[in-house]
PDB file of C-alpha atoms in Angstrom:
ATOM      1  CA  UNK A   1     -14.696  26.657 -16.097  1.00  0.00           C
ATOM      2  CA  UNK A   2     -10.975  25.875 -16.175  1.00  0.00           C
ATOM      3  CA  UNK A   3      -9.268  23.157 -14.165  1.00  0.00           C
ATOM      4  CA  UNK A   4      -7.563  25.741 -11.961  1.00  0.00           C
ATOM      5  CA  UNK A   5     -10.816  27.604 -11.181  1.00  0.00           C
ATOM      6  CA  UNK A   6     -12.718  24.524 -10.091  1.00  0.00           C
ATOM      7  CA  UNK A   7     -13.028  23.660  -6.446  1.00  0.00           C
ATOM      8  CA  UNK A   8     -11.557  20.168  -6.351  1.00  0.00           C
ATOM      9  CA  UNK A   9     -12.411  18.284  -3.190  1.00  0.00           C
ATOM     10  CA  UNK A  10     -11.013  14.930  -4.250  1.00  0.00           C
ATOM     11  CA  UNK A  11      -8.087  13.861  -6.421  1.00  0.00           C
ATOM     12  CA  UNK A  12      -8.037  10.177  -7.338  1.00  0.00           C
ATOM     13  CA  UNK A  13      -4.588   9.009  -8.451  1.00  0.00           C
ATOM     14  CA  UNK A  14      -4.347   5.875 -10.618  1.00  0.00           C
ATOM     15  CA  UNK A  15      -1.161   4.298 -12.019  1.00  0.00           C
ATOM     16  CA  UNK A  16      -1.879   2.195 -15.100  1.00  0.00           C
ATOM     17  CA  UNK A  17      -0.079  -0.466 -17.103  1.00  0.00           C
ATOM     18  CA  UNK A  18      -1.724  -2.625 -19.804  1.00  0.00           C
ATOM     19  CA  UNK A  19      -5.065  -3.077 -18.045  1.00  0.00           C
ATOM     20  CA  UNK A  20      -7.541  -0.921 -19.961  1.00  0.00           C
ATOM     21  CA  UNK A  21     -10.337  -3.494 -19.680  1.00  0.00           C
ATOM     22  CA  UNK A  22     -10.226  -3.427 -15.877  1.00  0.00           C
ATOM     23  CA  UNK A  23      -9.463   0.307 -15.864  1.00  0.00           C
ATOM     24  CA  UNK A  24     -12.850   0.909 -17.485  1.00  0.00           C
ATOM     25  CA  UNK A  25     -14.495  -0.844 -14.536  1.00  0.00           C
ATOM     26  CA  UNK A  26     -12.600   1.374 -12.097  1.00  0.00           C
ATOM     27  CA  UNK A  27     -13.459   4.588 -13.961  1.00  0.00           C
ATOM     28  CA  UNK A  28     -17.106   3.548 -14.133  1.00  0.00           C
ATOM     29  CA  UNK A  29     -17.127   3.239 -10.330  1.00  0.00           C
ATOM     30  CA  UNK A  30     -16.131   6.927  -9.957  1.00  0.00           C
ATOM     31  CA  UNK A  31     -18.938   9.502 -10.238  1.00  0.00           C
ATOM     32  CA  UNK A  32     -18.753  12.285 -12.818  1.00  0.00           C
ATOM     33  CA  UNK A  33     -18.541  15.306 -10.548  1.00  0.00           C
ATOM     34  CA  UNK A  34     -16.861  18.689 -10.967  1.00  0.00           C
ATOM     35  CA  UNK A  35     -15.219  18.430  -7.550  1.00  0.00           C
ATOM     36  CA  UNK A  36     -13.593  15.074  -8.375  1.00  0.00           C
ATOM     37  CA  UNK A  37     -10.546  14.863 -10.620  1.00  0.00           C
ATOM     38  CA  UNK A  38      -8.997  11.640 -11.883  1.00  0.00           C
ATOM     39  CA  UNK A  39      -5.254  11.659 -12.457  1.00  0.00           C
ATOM     40  CA  UNK A  40      -4.353   8.713 -14.663  1.00  0.00           C
ATOM     41  CA  UNK A  41      -0.646   8.013 -15.101  1.00  0.00           C
ATOM     42  CA  UNK A  42       0.375   5.481 -17.721  1.00  0.00           C
ATOM     43  CA  UNK A  43       3.488   3.455 -16.900  1.00  0.00           C
ATOM     44  CA  UNK A  44       4.755   2.913 -20.465  1.00  0.00           C
ATOM     45  CA  UNK A  45       1.974   0.550 -21.524  1.00  0.00           C
ATOM     46  CA  UNK A  46       2.446  -1.546 -24.648  1.00  0.00           C
ATOM     47  CA  UNK A  47      -1.269  -1.777 -25.440  1.00  0.00           C
ATOM     48  CA  UNK A  48      -2.604   0.171 -28.411  1.00  0.00           C
ATOM     49  CA  UNK A  49      -2.778   3.805 -27.195  1.00  0.00           C
ATOM     50  CA  UNK A  50      -6.288   4.268 -28.625  1.00  0.00           C
ATOM     51  CA  UNK A  51      -7.709   2.072 -25.844  1.00  0.00           C
ATOM     52  CA  UNK A  52      -6.448   4.460 -23.216  1.00  0.00           C
ATOM     53  CA  UNK A  53      -7.398   7.570 -25.161  1.00  0.00           C
ATOM     54  CA  UNK A  54     -10.976   6.307 -25.545  1.00  0.00           C
ATOM     55  CA  UNK A  55     -11.271   5.981 -21.772  1.00  0.00           C
ATOM     56  CA  UNK A  56      -9.887   9.479 -21.226  1.00  0.00           C
ATOM     57  CA  UNK A  57     -12.088  10.921 -23.962  1.00  0.00           C
ATOM     58  CA  UNK A  58     -15.219   9.559 -22.319  1.00  0.00           C
ATOM     59  CA  UNK A  59     -14.637  11.873 -19.328  1.00  0.00           C
ATOM     60  CA  UNK A  60     -13.386  15.154 -20.881  1.00  0.00           C
ATOM     61  CA  UNK A  61     -12.292  17.600 -18.225  1.00  0.00           C
ATOM     62  CA  UNK A  62     -12.373  15.078 -15.388  1.00  0.00           C
ATOM     63  CA  UNK A  63      -9.630  12.635 -16.382  1.00  0.00           C
ATOM     64  CA  UNK A  64      -6.154  14.117 -16.711  1.00  0.00           C
ATOM     65  CA  UNK A  65      -3.701  11.775 -18.440  1.00  0.00           C
ATOM     66  CA  UNK A  66       0.041  11.806 -17.765  1.00  0.00           C
ATOM     67  CA  UNK A  67       2.879   9.488 -18.778  1.00  0.00           C
ATOM     68  CA  UNK A  68       5.779   8.097 -16.798  1.00  0.00           C
ATOM     69  CA  UNK A  69       9.227   8.566 -18.290  1.00  0.00           C
ATOM     70  CA  UNK A  70      10.432   5.726 -20.560  1.00  0.00           C
ATOM     71  CA  UNK A  71      12.677   3.294 -18.719  1.00  0.00           C
ATOM     72  CA  UNK A  72      11.402   4.327 -15.284  1.00  0.00           C
ATOM     73  CA  UNK A  73       8.589   1.828 -14.868  1.00  0.00           C
ATOM     74  CA  UNK A  74       7.240   1.969 -11.333  1.00  0.00           C
ATOM     75  CA  UNK A  75       3.812   2.434  -9.800  1.00  0.00           C
ATOM     76  CA  UNK A  76       5.506   4.628  -7.206  1.00  0.00           C
ATOM     77  CA  UNK A  77       6.922   6.936  -9.865  1.00  0.00           C
ATOM     78  CA  UNK A  78       3.464   7.177 -11.457  1.00  0.00           C
ATOM     79  CA  UNK A  79       1.852   8.055  -8.141  1.00  0.00           C
ATOM     80  CA  UNK A  80       4.460  10.759  -7.598  1.00  0.00           C
ATOM     81  CA  UNK A  81       3.549  12.291 -10.948  1.00  0.00           C
ATOM     82  CA  UNK A  82      -0.061  12.280  -9.800  1.00  0.00           C
ATOM     83  CA  UNK A  83       0.890  14.015  -6.562  1.00  0.00           C
ATOM     84  CA  UNK A  84       2.759  16.727  -8.459  1.00  0.00           C
ATOM     85  CA  UNK A  85      -0.396  17.594 -10.434  1.00  0.00           C
ATOM     86  CA  UNK A  86      -3.135  16.934  -7.855  1.00  0.00           C
ATOM     87  CA  UNK A  87      -5.332  19.918  -6.996  1.00  0.00           C
ATOM     88  CA  UNK A  88      -7.756  18.268  -4.574  1.00  0.00           C
ATOM     89  CA  UNK A  89      -8.155  18.983  -0.898  1.00  0.00           C
ATOM     90  CA  UNK A  90      -8.151  15.228  -0.326  1.00  0.00           C
ATOM     91  CA  UNK A  91      -6.445  12.262  -1.989  1.00  0.00           C
ATOM     92  CA  UNK A  92      -7.551   8.737  -2.743  1.00  0.00           C
ATOM     93  CA  UNK A  93      -5.306   6.183  -4.457  1.00  0.00           C
ATOM     94  CA  UNK A  94      -6.511   3.316  -6.610  1.00  0.00           C
ATOM     95  CA  UNK A  95      -4.876   0.581  -8.653  1.00  0.00           C
ATOM     96  CA  UNK A  96      -6.106   0.246 -12.222  1.00  0.00           C
ATOM     97  CA  UNK A  97      -7.391  -3.295 -11.704  1.00  0.00           C
ATOM     98  CA  UNK A  98      -9.405  -2.460  -8.556  1.00  0.00           C
ATOM     99  CA  UNK A  99     -12.628  -0.478  -8.153  1.00  0.00           C
ATOM    100  CA  UNK A 100     -14.585   1.680  -5.722  1.00  0.00           C
ATOM    101  CA  UNK A 101     -17.735   0.460  -4.018  1.00  0.00           C
ATOM    102  CA  UNK A 102     -21.138   2.063  -4.748  1.00  0.00           C
ATOM    103  CA  UNK A 103     -21.691   5.250  -2.759  1.00  0.00           C
ATOM    104  CA  UNK A 104     -18.004   5.655  -1.884  1.00  0.00           C
ATOM    105  CA  UNK A 105     -18.018   9.365  -2.771  1.00  0.00           C
ATOM    106  CA  UNK A 106     -20.739  10.231  -0.243  1.00  0.00           C
ATOM    107  CA  UNK A 107     -18.949   8.179   2.432  1.00  0.00           C
ATOM    108  CA  UNK A 108     -15.674  10.006   1.787  1.00  0.00           C
ATOM    109  CA  UNK A 109     -17.369  13.400   1.414  1.00  0.00           C
ATOM    110  CA  UNK A 110     -18.648  13.138   4.987  1.00  0.00           C
ATOM    111  CA  UNK A 111     -15.048  13.943   6.049  1.00  0.00           C
ATOM    112  CA  UNK A 112     -14.235  16.713   3.576  1.00  0.00           C
ATOM    113  CA  UNK A 113     -14.844  19.458   6.160  1.00  0.00           C
ATOM    114  CA  UNK A 114     -13.392  17.519   9.085  1.00  0.00           C
ATOM    115  CA  UNK A 115     -10.131  18.337  10.867  1.00  0.00           C
ATOM    116  CA  UNK A 116      -8.681  14.887  10.230  1.00  0.00           C
ATOM    117  CA  UNK A 117      -5.470  14.457   8.247  1.00  0.00           C
ATOM    118  CA  UNK A 118      -6.067  10.778   7.586  1.00  0.00           C
ATOM    119  CA  UNK A 119      -9.210   8.616   7.557  1.00  0.00           C
ATOM    120  CA  UNK A 120      -9.161   4.846   7.085  1.00  0.00           C
ATOM    121  CA  UNK A 121     -12.057   2.904   5.581  1.00  0.00           C
ATOM    122  CA  UNK A 122     -12.632  -0.834   5.576  1.00  0.00           C
ATOM    123  CA  UNK A 123     -11.621  -2.434   2.254  1.00  0.00           C
ATOM    124  CA  UNK A 124     -12.881  -5.632   0.699  1.00  0.00           C
ATOM    125  CA  UNK A 125     -11.324  -7.900  -1.952  1.00  0.00           C
ATOM    126  CA  UNK A 126     -12.386 -10.098  -4.850  1.00  0.00           C
ATOM    127  CA  UNK A 127     -10.616 -12.944  -6.638  1.00  0.00           C
ATOM    128  CA  UNK A 128     -11.163 -12.291 -10.353  1.00  0.00           C
ATOM    129  CA  UNK A 129      -9.713 -15.630 -11.438  1.00  0.00           C
ATOM    130  CA  UNK A 130     -12.030 -17.678  -9.229  1.00  0.00           C
ATOM    131  CA  UNK A 131     -14.918 -15.206  -9.076  1.00  0.00           C
ATOM    132  CA  UNK A 132     -15.232 -15.222  -5.317  1.00  0.00           C
ATOM    133  CA  UNK A 133     -14.457 -13.178  -2.217  1.00  0.00           C
ATOM    134  CA  UNK A 134     -10.739 -13.042  -1.473  1.00  0.00           C
ATOM    135  CA  UNK A 135      -8.783 -12.487   1.741  1.00  0.00           C
ATOM    136  CA  UNK A 136      -6.384  -9.725   0.670  1.00  0.00           C
ATOM    137  CA  UNK A 137      -8.296  -7.195   2.723  1.00  0.00           C
ATOM    138  CA  UNK A 138      -8.754  -9.180   5.937  1.00  0.00           C
ATOM    139  CA  UNK A 139      -5.630  -7.993   7.761  1.00  0.00           C
ATOM    140  CA  UNK A 140      -6.433  -4.336   7.052  1.00  0.00           C
ATOM    141  CA  UNK A 141     -10.091  -4.762   7.938  1.00  0.00           C
ATOM    142  CA  UNK A 142      -9.041  -6.185  11.308  1.00  0.00           C
ATOM    143  CA  UNK A 143      -6.844  -3.138  12.039  1.00  0.00           C
ATOM    144  CA  UNK A 144      -9.689  -0.729  11.300  1.00  0.00           C
ATOM    145  CA  UNK A 145     -12.252  -2.674  13.310  1.00  0.00           C
ATOM    146  CA  UNK A 146      -9.936  -2.998  16.308  1.00  0.00           C
ATOM    147  CA  UNK A 147      -9.452   0.770  16.270  1.00  0.00           C
ATOM    148  CA  UNK A 148     -13.180   1.466  15.965  1.00  0.00           C
ATOM    149  CA  UNK A 149     -13.963  -0.886  18.833  1.00  0.00           C
ATOM    150  CA  UNK A 150     -11.371   0.443  21.286  1.00  0.00           C
ATOM    151  CA  UNK A 151      -9.829   3.705  19.997  1.00  0.00           C
ATOM    152  CA  UNK A 152      -6.899   3.315  22.357  1.00  0.00           C
ATOM    153  CA  UNK A 153      -3.284   4.297  21.766  1.00  0.00           C
ATOM    154  CA  UNK A 154      -2.315   0.723  20.894  1.00  0.00           C
ATOM    155  CA  UNK A 155      -5.006   0.426  18.215  1.00  0.00           C
ATOM    156  CA  UNK A 156      -4.184   3.823  16.746  1.00  0.00           C
ATOM    157  CA  UNK A 157      -0.452   3.103  16.534  1.00  0.00           C
ATOM    158  CA  UNK A 158      -1.077  -0.221  14.825  1.00  0.00           C
ATOM    159  CA  UNK A 159      -3.477   1.358  12.331  1.00  0.00           C
ATOM    160  CA  UNK A 160      -1.097   4.235  11.573  1.00  0.00           C
ATOM    161  CA  UNK A 161       1.870   1.971  10.786  1.00  0.00           C
ATOM    162  CA  UNK A 162       0.613  -1.500   9.884  1.00  0.00           C
ATOM    163  CA  UNK A 163      -1.889  -0.470   7.184  1.00  0.00           C
ATOM    164  CA  UNK A 164       0.748  -0.371   4.454  1.00  0.00           C
ATOM    165  CA  UNK A 165      -1.284   0.133   1.275  1.00  0.00           C
ATOM    166  CA  UNK A 166      -2.249   3.570  -0.050  1.00  0.00           C
ATOM    167  CA  UNK A 167      -5.779   2.523  -0.987  1.00  0.00           C
ATOM    168  CA  UNK A 168      -8.898   2.681   1.187  1.00  0.00           C
ATOM    169  CA  UNK A 169      -7.733   5.725   3.118  1.00  0.00           C
ATOM    170  CA  UNK A 170      -8.573   9.377   2.642  1.00  0.00           C
ATOM    171  CA  UNK A 171      -5.479  11.577   2.899  1.00  0.00           C
ATOM    172  CA  UNK A 172      -5.368  15.341   3.330  1.00  0.00           C
ATOM    173  CA  UNK A 173      -3.164  16.563   0.479  1.00  0.00           C
ATOM    174  CA  UNK A 174      -1.747  19.433   2.513  1.00  0.00           C
ATOM    175  CA  UNK A 175      -0.272  16.923   4.969  1.00  0.00           C
ATOM    176  CA  UNK A 176       1.540  15.224   2.086  1.00  0.00           C
ATOM    177  CA  UNK A 177       2.870  18.498   0.698  1.00  0.00           C
ATOM    178  CA  UNK A 178       3.843  20.041   4.043  1.00  0.00           C
ATOM    179  CA  UNK A 179       5.987  16.998   4.829  1.00  0.00           C
ATOM    180  CA  UNK A 180       7.314  16.452   1.266  1.00  0.00           C
ATOM    181  CA  UNK A 181       6.120  12.830   1.291  1.00  0.00           C
ATOM    182  CA  UNK A 182       6.479  10.813  -1.892  1.00  0.00           C
ATOM    183  CA  UNK A 183       6.466   7.163  -2.955  1.00  0.00           C
ATOM    184  CA  UNK A 184       9.636   5.195  -3.446  1.00  0.00           C
ATOM    185  CA  UNK A 185      10.295   4.100  -7.021  1.00  0.00           C
ATOM    186  CA  UNK A 186      11.180   0.482  -6.289  1.00  0.00           C
ATOM    187  CA  UNK A 187       9.542  -2.151  -8.470  1.00  0.00           C
ATOM    188  CA  UNK A 188       7.953  -3.742  -5.403  1.00  0.00           C
ATOM    189  CA  UNK A 189       6.707  -2.388  -2.061  1.00  0.00           C
ATOM    190  CA  UNK A 190       6.908   1.228  -3.253  1.00  0.00           C
ATOM    191  CA  UNK A 191       4.021   2.186  -0.945  1.00  0.00           C
ATOM    192  CA  UNK A 192       5.454   0.940   2.377  1.00  0.00           C
ATOM    193  CA  UNK A 193       7.480   4.016   3.299  1.00  0.00           C
ATOM    194  CA  UNK A 194       4.812   6.365   1.950  1.00  0.00           C
ATOM    195  CA  UNK A 195       2.246   4.826   4.298  1.00  0.00           C
ATOM    196  CA  UNK A 196       4.666   4.917   7.237  1.00  0.00           C
ATOM    197  CA  UNK A 197       5.510   8.573   6.642  1.00  0.00           C
ATOM    198  CA  UNK A 198       1.857   9.533   6.189  1.00  0.00           C
ATOM    199  CA  UNK A 199       0.982   7.732   9.416  1.00  0.00           C
ATOM    200  CA  UNK A 200       3.731   9.562  11.263  1.00  0.00           C
ATOM    201  CA  UNK A 201       2.954  12.998   9.786  1.00  0.00           C
ATOM    202  CA  UNK A 202      -0.811  12.877  10.313  1.00  0.00           C
ATOM    203  CA  UNK A 203      -2.205  14.886  13.194  1.00  0.00           C
ATOM    204  CA  UNK A 204      -5.770  13.943  14.030  1.00  0.00           C
ATOM    205  CA  UNK A 205      -6.869  10.641  12.495  1.00  0.00           C
ATOM    206  CA  UNK A 206     -10.167   8.827  12.118  1.00  0.00           C
ATOM    207  CA  UNK A 207     -11.684   5.640  10.799  1.00  0.00           C
ATOM    208  CA  UNK A 208     -14.987   4.503   9.337  1.00  0.00           C
ATOM    209  CA  UNK A 209     -16.723   1.152   9.217  1.00  0.00           C
ATOM    210  CA  UNK A 210     -17.920   1.969   5.707  1.00  0.00           C
ATOM    211  CA  UNK A 211     -16.507  -0.117   2.841  1.00  0.00           C
ATOM    212  CA  UNK A 212     -15.403   2.088  -0.051  1.00  0.00           C
ATOM    213  CA  UNK A 213     -12.809   0.092  -2.004  1.00  0.00           C
ATOM    214  CA  UNK A 214     -12.363  -3.379  -3.485  1.00  0.00           C
ATOM    215  CA  UNK A 215      -8.871  -4.689  -4.184  1.00  0.00           C
ATOM    216  CA  UNK A 216      -8.744  -7.519  -6.694  1.00  0.00           C
ATOM    217  CA  UNK A 217      -6.577 -10.567  -7.141  1.00  0.00           C
ATOM    218  CA  UNK A 218      -5.848 -12.606 -10.233  1.00  0.00           C
ATOM    219  CA  UNK A 219      -3.329 -15.148 -11.470  1.00  0.00           C
ATOM    220  CA  UNK A 220       0.215 -13.928 -11.969  1.00  0.00           C
ATOM    221  CA  UNK A 221       1.605 -11.992  -9.020  1.00  0.00           C
ATOM    222  CA  UNK A 222       4.950 -10.458  -8.084  1.00  0.00           C
ATOM    223  CA  UNK A 223       5.757 -13.490  -5.931  1.00  0.00           C
ATOM    224  CA  UNK A 224       5.377 -15.967  -8.779  1.00  0.00           C
ATOM    225  CA  UNK A 225       8.617 -17.792  -9.550  1.00  0.00           C
ATOM    226  CA  UNK A 226      12.122 -17.644  -8.135  1.00  0.00           C
ATOM    227  CA  UNK A 227      13.291 -14.057  -7.921  1.00  0.00           C
ATOM    228  CA  UNK A 228      15.634 -13.350  -4.999  1.00  0.00           C
ATOM    229  CA  UNK A 229      16.149  -9.778  -6.217  1.00  0.00           C
ATOM    230  CA  UNK A 230      12.496  -8.877  -5.639  1.00  0.00           C
ATOM    231  CA  UNK A 231      12.565 -10.530  -2.254  1.00  0.00           C
ATOM    232  CA  UNK A 232      15.620  -8.601  -1.102  1.00  0.00           C
ATOM    233  CA  UNK A 233      14.129  -5.394  -2.473  1.00  0.00           C
ATOM    234  CA  UNK A 234      11.145  -6.012  -0.202  1.00  0.00           C
ATOM    235  CA  UNK A 235      13.463  -6.742   2.710  1.00  0.00           C
ATOM    236  CA  UNK A 236      15.392  -3.504   2.168  1.00  0.00           C
ATOM    237  CA  UNK A 237      12.139  -1.533   2.145  1.00  0.00           C
ATOM    238  CA  UNK A 238      11.104  -3.264   5.370  1.00  0.00           C
ATOM    239  CA  UNK A 239      14.439  -2.340   6.958  1.00  0.00           C
ATOM    240  CA  UNK A 240      14.003   1.312   5.974  1.00  0.00           C
ATOM    241  CA  UNK A 241      10.566   1.342   7.586  1.00  0.00           C
ATOM    242  CA  UNK A 242      11.925  -0.501  10.626  1.00  0.00           C
ATOM    243  CA  UNK A 243      14.648   2.088  11.204  1.00  0.00           C
ATOM    244  CA  UNK A 244      12.366   5.042  10.430  1.00  0.00           C
ATOM    245  CA  UNK A 245       9.829   4.046  13.074  1.00  0.00           C
ATOM    246  CA  UNK A 246      12.290   2.816  15.690  1.00  0.00           C
ATOM    247  CA  UNK A 247      14.082   6.182  15.610  1.00  0.00           C
ATOM    248  CA  UNK A 248      10.855   8.169  16.023  1.00  0.00           C
ATOM    249  CA  UNK A 249       8.421   6.236  18.189  1.00  0.00           C
ATOM    250  CA  UNK A 250       8.481   5.945  21.941  1.00  0.00           C
ATOM    251  CA  UNK A 251       9.594   2.620  23.382  1.00  0.00           C
ATOM    252  CA  UNK A 252       6.005   1.750  24.272  1.00  0.00           C
ATOM    253  CA  UNK A 253       4.740   2.605  20.797  1.00  0.00           C
ATOM    254  CA  UNK A 254       7.566   0.660  19.171  1.00  0.00           C
ATOM    255  CA  UNK A 255       6.844  -2.466  21.207  1.00  0.00           C
ATOM    256  CA  UNK A 256       3.170  -2.193  20.239  1.00  0.00           C
ATOM    257  CA  UNK A 257       4.043  -2.758  16.580  1.00  0.00           C
ATOM    258  CA  UNK A 258       6.043  -5.937  17.286  1.00  0.00           C
ATOM    259  CA  UNK A 259       7.760  -5.825  13.883  1.00  0.00           C
ATOM    260  CA  UNK A 260       9.358  -9.202  13.179  1.00  0.00           C
ATOM    261  CA  UNK A 261      11.421 -10.558  10.309  1.00  0.00           C
ATOM    262  CA  UNK A 262       9.875 -14.013  10.293  1.00  0.00           C
ATOM    263  CA  UNK A 263       7.255 -13.168   7.581  1.00  0.00           C
ATOM    264  CA  UNK A 264      10.151 -12.570   5.192  1.00  0.00           C
ATOM    265  CA  UNK A 265      11.453 -16.080   5.771  1.00  0.00           C
ATOM    266  CA  UNK A 266       8.031 -17.392   4.803  1.00  0.00           C
ATOM    267  CA  UNK A 267       8.024 -15.108   1.785  1.00  0.00           C
ATOM    268  CA  UNK A 268      11.465 -16.419   0.835  1.00  0.00           C
ATOM    269  CA  UNK A 269      10.025 -19.915   0.739  1.00  0.00           C
ATOM    270  CA  UNK A 270       7.201 -18.697  -1.510  1.00  0.00           C
ATOM    271  CA  UNK A 271       9.772 -17.167  -3.853  1.00  0.00           C
ATOM    272  CA  UNK A 272      11.437 -20.574  -4.118  1.00  0.00           C
ATOM    273  CA  UNK A 273      14.656 -19.858  -2.226  1.00  0.00           C
ATOM    274  CA  UNK A 274      16.517 -22.892  -0.905  1.00  0.00           C
ATOM    275  CA  UNK A 275      17.327 -23.504   2.753  1.00  0.00           C
ATOM    276  CA  UNK A 276      20.818 -22.033   2.510  1.00  0.00           C
ATOM    277  CA  UNK A 277      19.451 -18.818   0.994  1.00  0.00           C
ATOM    278  CA  UNK A 278      16.755 -18.611   3.659  1.00  0.00           C
ATOM    279  CA  UNK A 279      19.391 -19.085   6.341  1.00  0.00           C
ATOM    280  CA  UNK A 280      21.468 -16.226   4.901  1.00  0.00           C
ATOM    281  CA  UNK A 281      18.378 -14.024   4.905  1.00  0.00           C
ATOM    282  CA  UNK A 282      17.716 -14.978   8.516  1.00  0.00           C
ATOM    283  CA  UNK A 283      21.134 -13.831   9.667  1.00  0.00           C
ATOM    284  CA  UNK A 284      20.980 -10.739   7.459  1.00  0.00           C
ATOM    285  CA  UNK A 285      17.850  -9.649   9.335  1.00  0.00           C
ATOM    286  CA  UNK A 286      19.523 -10.360  12.681  1.00  0.00           C
ATOM    287  CA  UNK A 287      22.594  -8.324  11.718  1.00  0.00           C
ATOM    288  CA  UNK A 288      20.293  -5.411  10.948  1.00  0.00           C
ATOM    289  CA  UNK A 289      18.764  -5.547  14.389  1.00  0.00           C
ATOM    290  CA  UNK A 290      15.495  -7.236  13.418  1.00  0.00           C
ATOM    291  CA  UNK A 291      14.083  -9.787  15.818  1.00  0.00           C
ATOM    292  CA  UNK A 292      12.951 -12.764  13.759  1.00  0.00           C
ATOM    293  CA  UNK A 293      11.122 -14.802  16.401  1.00  0.00           C
ATOM    294  CA  UNK A 294      11.526 -15.544  20.094  1.00  0.00           C
ATOM    295  CA  UNK A 295      10.680 -19.233  19.927  1.00  0.00           C
ATOM    296  CA  UNK A 296      13.358 -21.929  20.222  1.00  0.00           C
ATOM    297  CA  UNK A 297      12.403 -23.181  16.778  1.00  0.00           C
ATOM    298  CA  UNK A 298      13.736 -19.970  15.253  1.00  0.00           C
ATOM    299  CA  UNK A 299      16.736 -19.331  17.473  1.00  0.00           C
ATOM    300  CA  UNK A 300      19.927 -18.632  15.441  1.00  0.00           C
ATOM    301  CA  UNK A 301      21.748 -21.740  16.698  1.00  0.00           C
ATOM    302  CA  UNK A 302      18.781 -24.002  16.006  1.00  0.00           C
ATOM    303  CA  UNK A 303      18.227 -22.655  12.476  1.00  0.00           C
ATOM    304  CA  UNK A 304      21.900 -22.877  11.575  1.00  0.00           C
ATOM    305  CA  UNK A 305      22.170 -26.455  12.820  1.00  0.00           C
ATOM    306  CA  UNK A 306      19.079 -27.553  10.879  1.00  0.00           C
ATOM    307  CA  UNK A 307      20.251 -25.903   7.676  1.00  0.00           C
ATOM    308  CA  UNK A 308      23.671 -27.529   7.951  1.00  0.00           C
ATOM    309  CA  UNK A 309      22.010 -30.905   8.449  1.00  0.00           C
ATOM    310  CA  UNK A 310      19.928 -30.400   5.306  1.00  0.00           C
ATOM    311  CA  UNK A 311      22.955 -29.391   3.245  1.00  0.00           C
ATOM    312  CA  UNK A 312      25.051 -32.429   4.130  1.00  0.00           C
TER     313      UNK A 312
END
């Protein structure tokens, strides 16, 4: 049976870069089924190519391997390649160093014949470096549980637009194609606008208390070290999302999200920016219409005075 003649219910899209050891764990967590295809997109890895080919060869017919263009390294670009070749009725995204939980296929398959466009599941997370439960999933778990408990407009709006990662949600592929939605190709935060657009485009949505995906954490992250460029790239993505939603949501829906710029000041500190740089970021957000915080501590005059005092 050829790839085109198969009935593919689920396409799993995986960008990969130099992580074949963990990729094997992820692939092992995916069942070998004719209605499940795995689209693996390599992002110009420098590992010996045989490692990757061995993984692909172990699942002939199920894993389809593609390569990102040289010089265009980006998980977003890889995911877009996956979208161009996906044949499934539904999409799941995974990162090469994460894995699916046992029984995830059956939990997702329960929605294959539903009329939902988007279904969120509760994720979990694991710290590989310290071999213990992590907290990367907590914020997203809270959004799903709040929706399941209340199912009001407020909870749905927050789930649609504040769950910013592509993983742990089942997406109807037709919704993606009908609305020409793709990932940005930035080096960081490439999934933010994709998630916002998917949330906006989706018609009927649902959520499940089942846990189907584990996101991992290990030493060496994008926020390690001083890198103002990466920070401002994140800020620019945030501003694009901010404008996109503000232009499209009702006033009530917009206020429900309560999007603030203050988290980016905290992130700036984590990146190692000095007080003067943080102050410039603060006023940059204000100039772009972003409310940073309503407290006196973060009023423009107060921040500027404190920064000037520190720089004397």
